[in-house]
Amino acid sequence: MFDDRRTDDSALALSGGFGVVASDGPVGIVETPLFPPDQTEPDFLVLRVGDRLHQRHPVLPAALVERVDPQSRVVHVHGTRKTIAGLPEHLPLAI
C-alpha cells in the first residue's frame, strides 16, 4: 500500500480540512495539526467530530495515522470510529 505520509513530509502538515477515516468508516475532519517547537511534522491532529450541537474536538496522536491521501484530502487512521471520536480533547501530560 502506498504511504503518502512517509513519501511526502508535507502531506500531514497540510492536512487541515481533510476528512478522517477510521478502519470502519468516516470519523470527522482535521481541524488543525499541532506541531512541536521547531518541527515541520505535526505530532497531533485536532479533529472535529459530531454535528453542530454535539461537536467534540478529540486530539489524535500522529502515530495513529496510517496514511494520508492528499489527492482525495483524506487521512486514514488506525482504530475504530468510536475509539477515535472518544479520544480526549486535550494533549497528554508530558513527564
C-alpha positions as a printed NumPy array, in Angstrom:
array([[  0.   ,   0.   ,   0.   ],
       [  1.288,   3.469,  -0.89 ],
       [  2.106,   5.542,   2.194],
       [  1.916,   9.272,   1.338],
       [  2.874,  10.218,   4.909],
       [  6.325,   8.711,   4.529],
       [  6.975,   9.896,   0.975],
       [  5.536,  13.417,   1.258],
       [  6.54 ,  15.05 ,   4.535],
       [  4.19 ,  17.969,   3.967],
       [  1.035,  15.851,   3.456],
       [  0.217,  15.528,   7.166],
       [  1.396,  19.065,   7.92 ],
       [ -1.069,  20.409,   5.344],
       [ -3.969,  18.153,   6.377],
       [ -6.19 ,  20.854,   7.91 ],
       [ -9.685,  20.37 ,   6.46 ],
       [ -9.02 ,  16.785,   5.339],
       [-11.562,  14.093,   6.135],
       [-10.589,  11.474,   8.728],
       [-11.417,   7.826,   8.038],
       [-11.056,   5.056,  10.629],
       [-10.989,   1.326,   9.918],
       [-14.807,   1.22 ,   9.968],
       [-15.654,   4.483,   8.21 ],
       [-15.58 ,   8.297,   8.353],
       [-14.939,   9.955,  11.725],
       [-14.741,  13.697,  11.096],
       [-12.454,  16.459,   9.844],
       [ -8.917,  17.568,  10.738],
       [ -9.445,  20.924,  12.441],
       [ -5.707,  21.659,  12.739],
       [ -2.359,  19.877,  13.006],
       [ -0.312,  20.626,  16.161],
       [  3.446,  20.966,  15.79 ],
       [  6.206,  20.575,  18.365],
       [  8.561,  23.571,  18.595],
       [ 10.876,  23.939,  15.594],
       [  9.387,  20.936,  13.741],
       [  7.733,  20.691,  10.329],
       [  5.807,  17.48 ,  11.018],
       [  2.837,  17.543,  13.438],
       [  2.757,  15.219,  16.425],
       [ -1.016,  15.585,  16.989],
       [ -4.12 ,  16.428,  14.983],
       [ -7.114,  18.2  ,  16.494],
       [-10.235,  16.704,  14.937],
       [-13.799,  17.938,  14.634],
       [-16.35 ,  15.158,  15.099],
       [-20.12 ,  15.119,  15.561],
       [-22.774,  17.575,  14.452],
       [-23.066,  21.278,  15.301],
       [-24.978,  20.636,  18.524],
       [-22.804,  17.771,  19.763],
       [-19.368,  18.655,  18.454],
       [-16.18 ,  17.321,  20.02 ],
       [-12.525,  18.098,  19.292],
       [-10.524,  14.963,  20.138],
       [ -6.738,  15.142,  19.889],
       [ -5.321,  12.357,  17.707],
       [ -1.649,  11.317,  18.076],
       [  0.044,  11.412,  14.676],
       [  1.362,   7.902,  15.414],
       [ -2.176,   6.613,  14.704],
       [ -2.106,   7.966,  11.147],
       [ -1.769,   5.093,   8.688],
       [ -1.581,   7.172,   5.519],
       [ -2.527,  10.496,   4.004],
       [ -4.134,  10.814,   0.573],
       [ -3.586,  14.449,  -0.477],
       [ -5.423,  13.912,  -3.799],
       [ -8.64 ,  12.835,  -2.011],
       [ -7.925,  15.056,   1.042],
       [ -8.31 ,  12.112,   3.419],
       [ -6.311,  10.988,   6.469],
       [ -6.643,   7.257,   7.189],
       [ -6.172,   6.37 ,  10.856],
       [ -5.721,   3.189,  12.873],
       [ -8.713,   2.469,  15.11 ],
       [-12.49 ,   2.444,  15.006],
       [-14.738,   5.477,  14.668],
       [-15.894,   5.116,  18.27 ],
       [-12.32 ,   4.914,  19.585],
       [-11.087,   7.914,  17.588],
       [-14.145,  10.066,  18.367],
       [-13.759,   9.21 ,  22.067],
       [-10.148,  10.356,  22.385],
       [ -9.51 ,  13.088,  24.999],
       [ -9.952,  16.708,  23.955],
       [ -6.615,  17.722,  25.466],
       [ -2.942,  16.985,  24.937],
       [ -1.38 ,  14.277,  27.091],
       [  0.684,  15.415,  30.05 ],
       [  4.442,  15.418,  29.488],
       [  6.507,  13.795,  32.196]])
